[in-house]
Short mmCIF file of C-alpha atoms in Angstrom, two decimals:
data_model
loop_
_atom_site.label_atom_id
_atom_site.label_comp_id
_atom_site.label_asym_id
_atom_site.label_seq_id
_atom_site.Cartn_x
_atom_site.Cartn_y
_atom_site.Cartn_z
CA MET A 1 -0.17 -0.21 -0.20
CA ASN A 2 1.42 3.38 -1.02
CA ALA A 3 -1.64 5.85 1.52
CA PRO A 4 -0.20 9.39 0.83
CA ALA A 5 -0.62 10.84 4.17
CA THR A 6 -3.20 14.00 4.25
CA THR A 7 -4.65 15.92 7.10
CA GLU A 8 -8.35 15.34 5.23
CA LEU A 9 -7.54 12.14 8.04
CA PRO A 10 -7.99 11.92 11.59
CA VAL A 11 -5.83 11.03 14.58
CA VAL A 12 -5.79 8.46 16.04
CA VAL A 13 -6.76 9.02 19.87
CA ILE A 14 -5.94 5.32 21.43
CA GLY A 15 -8.47 5.68 24.72
CA ALA A 16 -11.05 6.99 25.98
CA GLY A 17 -10.44 7.61 29.49
CA PRO A 18 -9.98 11.48 31.28
CA THR A 19 -6.32 11.92 29.19
CA GLY A 20 -8.01 10.48 25.90
CA LEU A 21 -11.31 12.43 25.92
CA ALA A 22 -9.28 15.60 26.42
CA ALA A 23 -7.10 15.36 23.69
CA ALA A 24 -10.16 15.22 21.44
CA ALA A 25 -11.01 17.67 22.69
CA HIS A 26 -8.19 19.76 22.01
CA LEU A 27 -7.70 18.25 18.68
CA ILE A 28 -11.33 19.94 17.45
CA ASP A 29 -10.38 23.12 19.45
CA GLN A 30 -8.22 22.88 16.63
CA GLY A 31 -9.95 21.97 13.59
CA ILE A 32 -8.66 18.67 13.74
CA GLU A 33 -11.20 15.29 13.21
CA PRO A 34 -10.27 13.18 16.33
CA LEU A 35 -11.50 9.13 16.36
CA VAL A 36 -11.18 8.17 19.71
CA LEU A 37 -10.89 4.17 20.24
CA GLU A 38 -11.56 2.93 24.08
CA ALA A 39 -11.00 -1.16 24.73
CA GLY A 40 -13.72 -1.21 26.98
CA ARG A 41 -17.48 -1.30 26.91
CA SER A 42 -17.87 2.97 27.98
CA ALA A 43 -15.60 6.43 28.42
CA GLY A 44 -13.80 6.20 31.13
CA ALA A 45 -14.17 2.13 31.80
CA ALA A 46 -10.84 1.77 33.54
CA VAL A 47 -12.10 4.29 35.87
CA ARG A 48 -14.69 3.02 36.32
CA GLU A 49 -13.52 0.10 37.61
CA TRP A 50 -12.04 2.02 40.48
CA SER A 51 -15.10 4.08 40.85
CA HIS A 52 -15.42 3.43 44.90
CA VAL A 53 -11.81 5.09 45.33
CA ARG A 54 -11.68 9.31 45.59
CA LEU A 55 -9.58 11.08 43.97
CA PHE A 56 -7.05 13.48 46.63
CA SER A 57 -7.80 16.18 43.31
CA THR A 58 -10.42 18.28 43.37
CA TRP A 59 -12.60 19.25 40.74
CA GLY A 60 -10.90 22.24 39.50
CA GLU A 61 -8.04 19.96 38.74
CA VAL A 62 -9.78 16.91 36.84
CA VAL A 63 -11.61 18.92 34.29
CA ASP A 64 -9.94 19.77 31.24
CA PRO A 65 -10.48 23.38 29.75
CA ALA A 66 -10.79 22.23 26.48
CA ALA A 67 -13.19 19.62 27.36
CA GLU A 68 -15.25 21.77 29.70
CA LYS A 69 -15.78 24.44 27.00
CA LEU A 70 -17.57 21.92 24.24
CA LEU A 71 -19.66 20.41 27.04
CA ALA A 72 -20.66 24.54 28.26
CA PRO A 73 -23.62 24.87 24.63
CA THR A 74 -25.10 20.99 26.38
CA GLY A 75 -25.98 23.48 29.10
CA TRP A 76 -23.13 21.01 31.92
CA THR A 77 -21.85 22.68 34.91
CA ARG A 78 -18.67 21.24 36.63
CA PRO A 79 -19.44 20.49 40.75
CA ASP A 80 -18.39 22.60 43.74
CA PRO A 81 -14.26 23.12 41.86
CA ALA A 82 -13.03 22.44 46.00
CA ALA A 83 -14.77 18.77 45.76
CA CYS A 84 -12.76 15.78 45.57
CA PRO A 85 -15.10 12.99 43.58
CA SER A 86 -14.61 8.87 43.23
CA GLY A 87 -13.91 7.52 40.31
CA GLY A 88 -17.76 6.69 40.10
CA ASP A 89 -18.12 10.50 40.25
CA TRP A 90 -15.64 11.38 37.32
CA ALA A 91 -16.79 8.50 35.48
CA GLU A 92 -20.74 9.36 35.19
CA LEU A 93 -20.97 13.06 35.79
CA TYR A 94 -17.53 14.30 33.34
CA LEU A 95 -16.15 11.66 31.41
CA GLN A 96 -19.65 10.10 29.84
CA PRO A 97 -21.16 13.61 29.06
CA LEU A 98 -17.64 14.64 27.28
CA ALA A 99 -17.74 11.08 25.27
CA ASP A 100 -21.37 11.63 24.52
CA VAL A 101 -20.82 15.20 23.25
CA LEU A 102 -18.56 13.61 20.49
CA GLY A 103 -21.10 11.07 19.83
CA ASP A 104 -19.73 8.93 17.17
CA ARG A 105 -15.71 10.18 17.40
CA VAL A 106 -16.17 7.66 20.09
CA ARG A 107 -15.58 3.89 19.40
CA THR A 108 -15.94 1.63 22.40
CA GLY A 109 -15.33 -2.06 21.94
CA ALA A 110 -12.32 -1.55 19.80
CA ARG A 111 -9.18 -2.53 20.76
CA VAL A 112 -5.61 -1.20 19.09
CA THR A 113 -3.95 -4.14 18.30
CA GLY A 114 -1.27 -2.57 16.41
CA VAL A 115 0.39 0.82 14.82
CA SER A 116 2.12 0.42 12.27
CA ARG A 117 3.47 2.78 9.00
CA ALA A 118 1.28 1.93 5.84
CA GLY A 119 3.12 -0.50 4.11
CA ARG A 120 5.73 0.28 5.85
CA ASP A 121 6.74 -2.33 9.27
CA ARG A 122 9.12 -0.98 10.74
CA ILE A 123 12.83 -1.40 9.51
CA VAL A 124 11.98 0.18 6.06
CA ASP A 125 13.27 3.36 5.78
CA ALA A 126 12.28 4.40 1.95
CA ASP A 127 9.22 6.72 2.54
CA ARG A 128 8.17 6.36 5.68
CA GLU A 129 6.87 9.89 6.98
CA GLN A 130 4.86 10.14 3.72
CA GLN A 131 2.79 7.50 4.49
CA PRO A 132 -0.11 7.49 6.94
CA PHE A 133 -0.72 5.47 9.83
CA VAL A 134 -2.46 2.35 9.69
CA VAL A 135 -4.00 1.22 12.84
CA HIS A 136 -5.42 -2.03 12.96
CA VAL A 137 -9.17 -2.88 16.31
CA ALA A 138 -10.26 -5.13 16.70
CA HIS A 139 -13.62 -4.99 17.96
CA ALA A 140 -16.00 -6.67 20.82
CA ASP A 141 -18.48 -8.34 18.18
CA GLY A 142 -14.97 -10.16 16.81
CA ARG A 143 -14.70 -7.82 13.82
CA GLU A 144 -11.45 -6.30 12.59
CA GLU A 145 -11.36 -3.10 11.05
CA ARG A 146 -8.36 -0.98 9.45
CA VAL A 147 -8.04 2.36 10.09
CA LEU A 148 -5.72 5.19 8.38
CA ALA A 149 -4.55 7.91 10.60
CA ARG A 150 -2.62 11.33 10.01
CA ALA A 151 -1.00 11.43 13.49
CA VAL A 152 -1.58 9.02 16.94
CA ILE A 153 -2.37 9.74 20.90
CA ASP A 154 -1.69 6.96 22.25
CA ALA A 155 -3.57 7.98 25.96
CA SER A 156 -4.60 3.75 26.36
CA GLY A 157 -2.59 4.32 30.16
CA THR A 158 -1.12 1.94 32.75
CA TRP A 159 -4.29 0.49 34.42
CA ALA A 160 -4.57 -2.85 32.34
CA THR A 161 -0.63 -3.61 33.05
CA PRO A 162 -0.08 -3.83 37.43
CA GLY A 163 3.40 -4.23 38.49
CA PRO A 164 3.75 -7.89 40.37
CA ALA A 165 4.00 -9.53 44.00
CA GLY A 166 7.79 -10.22 43.23
CA GLY A 167 10.88 -7.76 44.05
CA SER A 168 12.74 -8.44 41.08
CA GLY A 169 10.26 -6.94 38.69
CA LEU A 170 8.92 -10.11 37.74
CA PRO A 171 5.95 -12.33 39.27
CA ALA A 172 7.14 -13.67 42.42
CA LEU A 173 6.94 -17.72 42.67
CA GLY A 174 3.70 -19.30 43.18
CA GLU A 175 2.05 -16.43 42.60
CA LYS A 176 0.68 -17.07 39.11
CA ALA A 177 -0.63 -20.27 41.57
CA ALA A 178 -2.25 -18.41 44.10
CA ALA A 179 -4.06 -15.79 41.75
CA ASP A 180 -7.67 -16.71 43.66
CA ARG A 181 -5.77 -15.08 46.86
CA ILE A 182 -3.88 -12.45 45.64
CA THR A 183 -5.34 -9.00 43.78
CA TYR A 184 -4.31 -5.99 41.87
CA ARG A 185 -6.86 -3.51 42.09
CA VAL A 186 -8.21 -1.50 46.06
CA PRO A 187 -10.63 -3.66 47.16
CA ASP A 188 -14.32 -2.22 47.34
CA LEU A 189 -15.44 -3.02 51.01
CA LYS A 190 -18.91 -1.39 50.06
CA ASP A 191 -19.47 -4.95 48.14
CA PRO A 192 -21.09 -7.25 51.19
CA ALA A 193 -18.47 -9.94 49.06
CA VAL A 194 -15.56 -8.10 49.03
CA ARG A 195 -15.98 -7.05 52.31
CA ALA A 196 -16.96 -10.37 53.39
CA ARG A 197 -13.66 -11.95 51.79
CA TYR A 198 -11.66 -9.36 53.82
CA ALA A 199 -13.93 -8.92 57.03
CA GLY A 200 -11.47 -10.79 59.79
CA ARG A 201 -8.99 -11.92 58.05
CA ARG A 202 -5.01 -11.01 58.03
CA THR A 203 -4.01 -9.43 54.54
CA ALA A 204 -0.68 -8.41 53.26
CA VAL A 205 -0.49 -5.02 50.85
CA ILE A 206 2.46 -4.84 48.73
CA GLY A 207 3.16 -1.50 47.89
CA SER A 208 3.78 2.13 49.26
CA GLY A 209 2.26 4.99 47.35
CA ALA A 210 -1.01 6.14 47.50
CA SER A 211 -3.26 3.50 46.21
CA ALA A 212 -1.64 1.21 49.53
CA PHE A 213 -2.34 3.93 51.50
CA THR A 214 -5.92 3.22 50.43
CA ALA A 215 -5.93 -0.43 51.00
CA LEU A 216 -4.59 0.49 54.28
CA ALA A 217 -6.89 2.57 55.51
CA TYR A 218 -9.79 0.51 54.51
CA LEU A 219 -8.61 -2.16 56.28
CA ALA A 220 -8.45 -0.30 59.20
CA ASP A 221 -12.22 0.76 58.85
CA LEU A 222 -12.88 -2.62 58.45
CA ALA A 223 -11.55 -3.73 61.68
CA LYS A 224 -13.04 -0.70 63.63
CA SER A 225 -16.22 -1.83 62.09
CA ASP A 226 -19.46 -4.07 64.11
CA ASP A 227 -18.73 -7.24 61.26
CA GLY A 228 -14.76 -6.64 61.03
CA ALA A 229 -13.76 -7.74 64.32
CA GLY A 230 -10.23 -9.59 63.70
CA THR A 231 -9.26 -7.28 60.10
CA LYS A 232 -5.68 -6.93 60.14
CA GLY A 233 -3.63 -5.73 57.46
CA VAL A 234 0.56 -6.25 57.30
CA TRP A 235 2.05 -3.86 55.40
CA ILE A 236 5.17 -4.51 53.13
CA LEU A 237 7.16 -2.19 52.60
CA ARG A 238 10.30 -2.80 49.78
CA ARG A 239 12.30 -0.21 52.04
CA GLY A 240 11.98 0.97 55.05
CA ILE A 241 9.83 3.67 57.77
CA SER A 242 10.96 7.02 57.18
CA GLY A 243 9.35 10.44 57.04
CA SER A 244 7.75 10.68 54.30
CA THR A 245 7.07 7.20 54.04
CA PHE A 246 3.65 8.64 54.13
CA GLY A 247 3.64 11.56 52.26
CA GLY A 248 3.91 15.60 52.40
CA GLY A 249 0.80 15.36 55.97
CA GLU A 250 -0.35 18.75 56.98
CA ALA A 251 2.82 20.07 54.31
CA ASP A 252 1.03 19.00 50.89
CA ARG A 253 -1.00 21.11 48.97
CA LEU A 254 -3.56 18.53 47.94
CA PRO A 255 -4.71 18.41 51.93
CA ALA A 256 -6.80 15.06 50.40
CA ARG A 257 -3.85 13.83 49.36
CA GLY A 258 -1.79 14.81 52.69
CA ALA A 259 -4.58 13.56 55.17
CA LEU A 260 -4.19 10.32 53.24
CA GLY A 261 -1.25 9.15 53.95
CA LEU A 262 -1.79 10.22 58.34
CA ALA A 263 -4.77 8.03 57.87
CA ALA A 264 -2.46 4.99 56.55
CA LYS A 265 -0.13 5.82 59.21
CA ALA A 266 -2.84 5.90 61.62
CA ALA A 267 -3.54 2.14 60.62
CA VAL A 268 -0.42 1.52 61.37
CA ASP A 269 -0.46 3.40 65.17
CA ASP A 270 -3.53 2.38 66.12
CA GLY A 271 -1.89 -1.41 65.24
CA HIS A 272 -4.57 -1.92 62.51
CA ALA A 273 -1.47 -3.04 59.94
CA ASP A 274 1.66 -4.19 60.92
CA ALA A 275 4.68 -3.37 58.36
CA VAL A 276 7.61 -5.53 57.50
CA THR A 277 10.28 -3.01 56.24
CA GLY A 278 13.06 -3.91 54.28
CA PHE A 279 11.14 -7.18 52.41
CA ARG A 280 11.36 -8.05 48.47
CA THR A 281 8.24 -10.69 48.03
CA GLU A 282 10.65 -14.14 45.96
CA ALA A 283 7.53 -16.23 46.72
CA ILE A 284 4.41 -17.16 47.54
CA GLU A 285 3.75 -20.58 48.65
CA ARG A 286 0.51 -22.08 49.99
CA GLY A 287 -0.20 -24.17 52.55
CA THR A 288 -2.13 -26.83 53.58
CA ASP A 289 -4.17 -24.83 55.35
CA GLY A 290 -5.26 -22.28 51.85
CA ARG A 291 -3.70 -19.51 53.22
CA LEU A 292 0.00 -18.04 51.61
CA VAL A 293 3.10 -17.31 53.53
CA LEU A 294 5.16 -15.57 51.80
CA ALA A 295 8.57 -16.13 51.36
CA GLY A 296 12.12 -12.82 51.44
CA GLU A 297 15.03 -12.56 49.05
CA ASP A 298 17.08 -12.51 52.32
CA GLY A 299 15.22 -15.59 53.55
CA ARG A 300 12.65 -14.28 56.01
CA ARG A 301 9.48 -16.07 55.97
CA LEU A 302 6.27 -14.17 56.90
CA ASP A 303 3.44 -15.81 59.14
CA ALA A 304 0.56 -16.55 57.11
CA VAL A 305 -1.97 -14.86 55.46
CA ASP A 306 -5.39 -14.79 54.17
CA GLU A 307 -5.40 -12.63 51.69
CA VAL A 308 -2.50 -10.37 48.85
CA ILE A 309 -3.21 -7.41 48.18
CA VAL A 310 -0.62 -6.22 45.21
CA LEU A 311 -0.48 -2.26 44.45
CA THR A 312 3.24 -1.60 42.69
CA GLY A 313 2.65 0.08 40.64
CA PHE A 314 2.00 -0.17 36.54
CA ARG A 315 3.98 -0.48 33.79
CA PRO A 316 3.10 0.78 30.35
CA ASP A 317 1.58 -1.89 27.50
CA LEU A 318 4.18 -1.18 24.86
CA SER A 319 3.66 -4.41 21.94
CA PHE A 320 0.49 -2.90 19.96
CA LEU A 321 3.61 -0.28 19.21
CA ASP A 322 6.36 -2.46 18.30
CA GLU A 323 5.88 -1.69 14.72
CA LEU A 324 6.50 2.08 15.17
CA ARG A 325 10.02 3.25 15.89
CA LEU A 326 9.46 4.69 19.68
CA GLY A 327 12.19 7.14 21.56
CA LEU A 328 12.26 5.07 25.44
CA ASP A 329 13.86 5.76 28.35
CA GLU A 330 15.53 2.03 28.82
CA ARG A 331 14.61 2.42 33.16
CA LEU A 332 11.19 4.26 32.84
CA GLN A 333 10.06 3.22 29.68
CA ALA A 334 9.29 6.88 29.28
CA PRO A 335 9.58 8.60 26.25
CA VAL A 336 14.32 9.75 26.42
CA ALA A 337 13.35 13.48 26.80
CA LEU A 338 10.66 13.67 29.17
CA ALA A 339 12.68 10.16 31.30
CA PRO A 340 15.09 12.79 34.14
CA LEU A 341 11.73 15.08 34.97
CA ILE A 342 10.01 12.74 36.36
CA ASP A 343 12.70 10.33 37.38
CA PRO A 344 11.41 8.87 41.08
CA ASN A 345 14.62 9.08 41.87
CA GLN A 346 14.61 12.62 41.70
CA HIS A 347 10.69 13.78 41.55
CA SER A 348 7.97 13.62 43.57
CA CYS A 349 4.72 14.87 40.50
CA GLY A 350 4.95 18.12 42.22
CA THR A 351 8.37 18.90 41.44
CA VAL A 352 8.01 17.87 37.90
CA HIS A 353 8.78 21.02 34.81
CA PRO A 354 5.86 21.59 32.62
CA HIS A 355 6.32 19.60 29.46
CA GLY A 356 4.77 19.41 25.97
CA HIS A 357 4.88 17.72 22.72
CA ARG A 358 8.53 18.45 22.43
CA GLU A 359 9.38 16.27 25.46
CA LEU A 360 6.41 13.44 24.41
CA SER A 361 7.75 13.67 20.32
CA HIS A 362 9.80 10.19 19.90
CA PRO A 363 11.84 9.40 15.90
CA GLU A 364 8.32 8.14 14.67
CA PRO A 365 7.52 11.54 14.49
CA GLY A 366 3.60 11.82 14.43
CA VAL A 367 3.52 9.97 17.19
CA TYR A 368 2.50 11.11 21.31
CA LEU A 369 2.27 8.57 24.30
CA VAL A 370 0.21 10.57 26.81
CA GLY A 371 -1.60 10.35 30.67
CA MET A 372 -0.39 7.74 32.43
CA LYS A 373 1.87 6.16 29.65
CA SER A 374 4.29 8.90 29.20
CA TYR A 375 5.36 7.96 32.52
CA GLY A 376 5.88 4.32 31.96
CA ARG A 377 6.87 3.20 35.47
CA ALA A 378 7.40 6.36 37.16
CA PRO A 379 4.11 7.09 39.31
CA THR A 380 1.83 9.51 40.70
CA PHE A 381 0.88 11.30 37.72
CA LEU A 382 -1.83 14.17 37.88
CA ALA A 383 -4.49 14.07 35.84
CA MET A 384 -3.66 17.91 34.76
CA THR A 385 -0.80 17.06 33.79
CA GLY A 386 -2.03 14.93 31.08
CA TYR A 387 -4.99 18.06 31.13
CA GLU A 388 -1.16 19.90 29.73
CA GLN A 389 0.47 17.32 27.43
CA VAL A 390 -2.69 17.44 25.30
CA ARG A 391 -3.49 20.82 24.71
CA SER A 392 -0.29 21.32 23.47
CA VAL A 393 -0.02 18.23 21.42
CA ALA A 394 -3.23 19.26 19.65
CA ALA A 395 -1.44 22.46 18.94
CA ALA A 396 1.92 20.19 17.31
CA ILE A 397 0.08 18.34 15.03
CA ALA A 398 -2.64 21.52 13.92
CA GLY A 399 0.66 23.06 13.02
CA ASP A 400 1.17 25.91 16.28
CA LEU A 401 4.00 25.62 17.01
CA ALA A 402 4.02 28.54 19.20
CA SER A 403 1.01 27.41 21.57
CA ALA A 404 2.48 24.02 21.47
CA ASP A 405 6.09 25.71 22.76
CA ARG A 406 4.23 28.22 25.67
CA VAL A 407 3.44 24.83 27.54
CA GLU A 408 2.51 26.46 31.62
CA LEU A 409 1.95 23.91 34.36
CA ALA A 410 1.89 24.45 38.22
CA LEU A 411 1.54 21.38 39.83
CA PRO A 412 1.18 21.66 43.91
CA GLU A 413 3.64 20.15 45.88
CA THR A 414 4.06 16.87 47.50
CA GLY A 415 5.62 18.21 50.50
CA VAL A 416 8.19 15.45 50.59
CA CYS A 417 11.27 16.28 49.73
CA GLY A 418 12.52 13.08 47.57
CA GLY A 419 10.55 10.66 45.16
CA ALA A 420 10.37 6.94 45.57
CA GLY A 421 13.26 5.35 44.41
CA LEU A 422 16.26 7.27 46.49
CA PHE A 423 14.97 5.26 49.57
CA ASP A 424 14.93 1.78 48.27
CA ALA A 425 17.85 0.55 49.83
CA PRO A 426 17.63 -0.34 53.43
CA ASP A 427 19.86 0.97 54.49
CA ALA A 428 20.14 4.83 53.68
CA GLN A 429 21.00 6.87 55.57
CA GLU A 430 18.29 10.12 56.85
CA ALA A 431 19.89 13.85 54.16
CA ASP A 432 19.86 16.93 54.98
CA GLY A 433 16.57 18.72 54.41
CA GLY A 434 14.16 16.31 54.69
CA GLY A 435 15.23 12.89 53.03
CA CYS A 436 14.84 9.27 54.20
CA CYS A 437 16.23 7.16 56.02
CA ALA A 438 15.87 3.29 56.04
CA PRO A 439 16.04 1.02 58.94
CA ALA A 440 17.35 -2.33 59.32
CA PRO A 441 14.68 -5.00 57.92
CA GLN A 442 12.21 -5.32 60.77
CA LEU A 443 8.65 -5.55 61.91
CA VAL A 444 7.47 -2.25 63.35
CA ARG A 445 4.98 -0.21 65.30
CA LEU A 446 4.72 3.60 64.63
CA GLY A 447 3.63 6.27 67.47
CA ALA A 448 1.22 8.45 66.57
CA PRO A 449 1.70 12.29 66.27
CA ALA A 450 -1.40 13.91 68.19
CA THR A 451 -2.30 15.51 64.91
CA ALA A 452 -2.59 12.00 62.72
CA GLY A 453 -6.36 11.75 63.54
CA THR A 454 -7.54 14.68 63.70
CA ALA A 455 -5.97 15.68 60.07
CA ALA A 456 -7.48 13.02 57.87
CA GLU A 457 -10.47 13.66 59.47
CA ARG A 458 -10.17 17.40 58.71
CA ALA A 459 -10.33 15.36 54.82
CA GLN A 460 -14.12 14.85 55.33
CA ILE A 461 -14.43 12.61 52.54
CA PRO A 462 -12.80 9.16 52.23
CA ALA A 463 -9.24 7.97 51.82
CA GLY A 464 -8.39 7.66 47.69
CA GLY A 465 -5.64 8.17 45.33
CA CYS A 466 -5.98 7.75 42.40
CA CYS A 467 -4.10 10.80 40.12
CA GLY A 468 -5.84 9.80 37.06
CA SER A 469 -4.95 8.53 33.74
#
C-alpha cells in the first residue's frame, strides 16, 4: 500500500479515559477531527473499575478546559470545584457526558492491536514519513478493522498492566498459582461479597504509594466496624519507614493527598496493620490450610495471610506499538526527553517541570504517548499534567508551534522532598533537608503524633488516591 499522508485523515486517540477524551476536545478546538478508540464497553472504563476510590484532586483540577468548553452548550456545569470526586463521580458526571458530546468520534469495544506506517514495517526507511499511520482494531463483536490516521495519540494508560508482587519486577514464584487469593486493585469494601472476603482476615498489602495507603485505611475502617473484628493488615514495604513514607501530610498542597498518608499512618499506629520493612517478595507459598506465606529474598518467611493486595504500580503495554520507532528511556519506559523530568529518584509529582509535545515526541514523527502511559513506570501522575500534554500535542499536530511550545503548568507540591527511588536501599541514611532513612528490615510499630487522626478527619472524604490517567 502506498497511501499518501493527508490532513484529511483523523488523528486516532487510543483510550477514552480522562486524557484521551481531553485530547479529542483539544483536537476539535484546533479544527482537527479525532477518532477515539476505547477497548472497554464505555468511556472511562478503567476509571469505572476504581469507582469506589476517591481522588485526592478536586473537581477544579480534573476537568480539562477544552472539554469544559465543548460541554458548555449542553448546559453542563462543573461540580463544586473544591470537592474531590470518586472515580465513579468522575466517570458519570464528566467523562460520560464528554463522550456523549463527542458522539460517533468515540468508538467503544474497539481494542487497538497494532499501529504501523501504511506499507512500512519498522525496518523500512523509504518514504516512511510520507505514509499515514495504519491502526488495526479488534471489535467486541469479532470484527477486525484497519484505520488510517494522520497522527496517533496513545492515551491508553497503564491500568491493565499492574506491577507484580515480586521484588525483582517479575512475578514471585507461586504468584500466578495463588491468583485466587491475590488482587492488584484496591478492594471495594462497600461491596458485601468483597467485604466478606477481607472481614476478620489477615491481609498483606504490598506497595508504598497512594493506592497502598488507601487499602490500609480501608482495612483499618473495616477492623473498627461491627462486622470486621479480627481484620488485620500486614503492610509490606521494600524500603524502610521514614519521615516521607506517608507523604507530605499537612505540608501537602493537595490536602486530601496529605490526609490519605496520615490515615495510613494511623492504621499502623492504632495496631490495625503491622509494617514489615526492607522485604522483597521472592515466593508466595500456599500452606495446607490454603493460606499464603510470603518468602523474602533475604530468607525471611512471614506469618501466613489469608489474602494479598498487590499495589506496586503499573507499567505500559507497548506490545501493539512494536512496529513504530519509539524513543524510550531504558529504565522508566517513558519518552527519553521526559524521563529525566519525572525520574522518581529525583522528583515527586509536584516537582515535575512543565512539558509538552517536544518532550513527548519520538523518532517516529506523529506518535505521542500521553497521560499515565507517558510516565512509563514512574508514579504519581496528575490529571492536570495530562491535560496540558494534550493541549500542547494538539497544537503541534495543527502546526501551531508557538502555542505548542508555550507550556505552563503549576503543580501542587507533595510536601515530600524527593521521590520513591532514593529510598529503596534498606541502609540508606537520612539526608539533610528532609531526606529519608530506612532502618534495617524489621517489624515496626510507629508512634502516632497527636495530629494524625485529626488531619485525616479534617479531609472529610473517604481515603482515596488515584491521580487520573
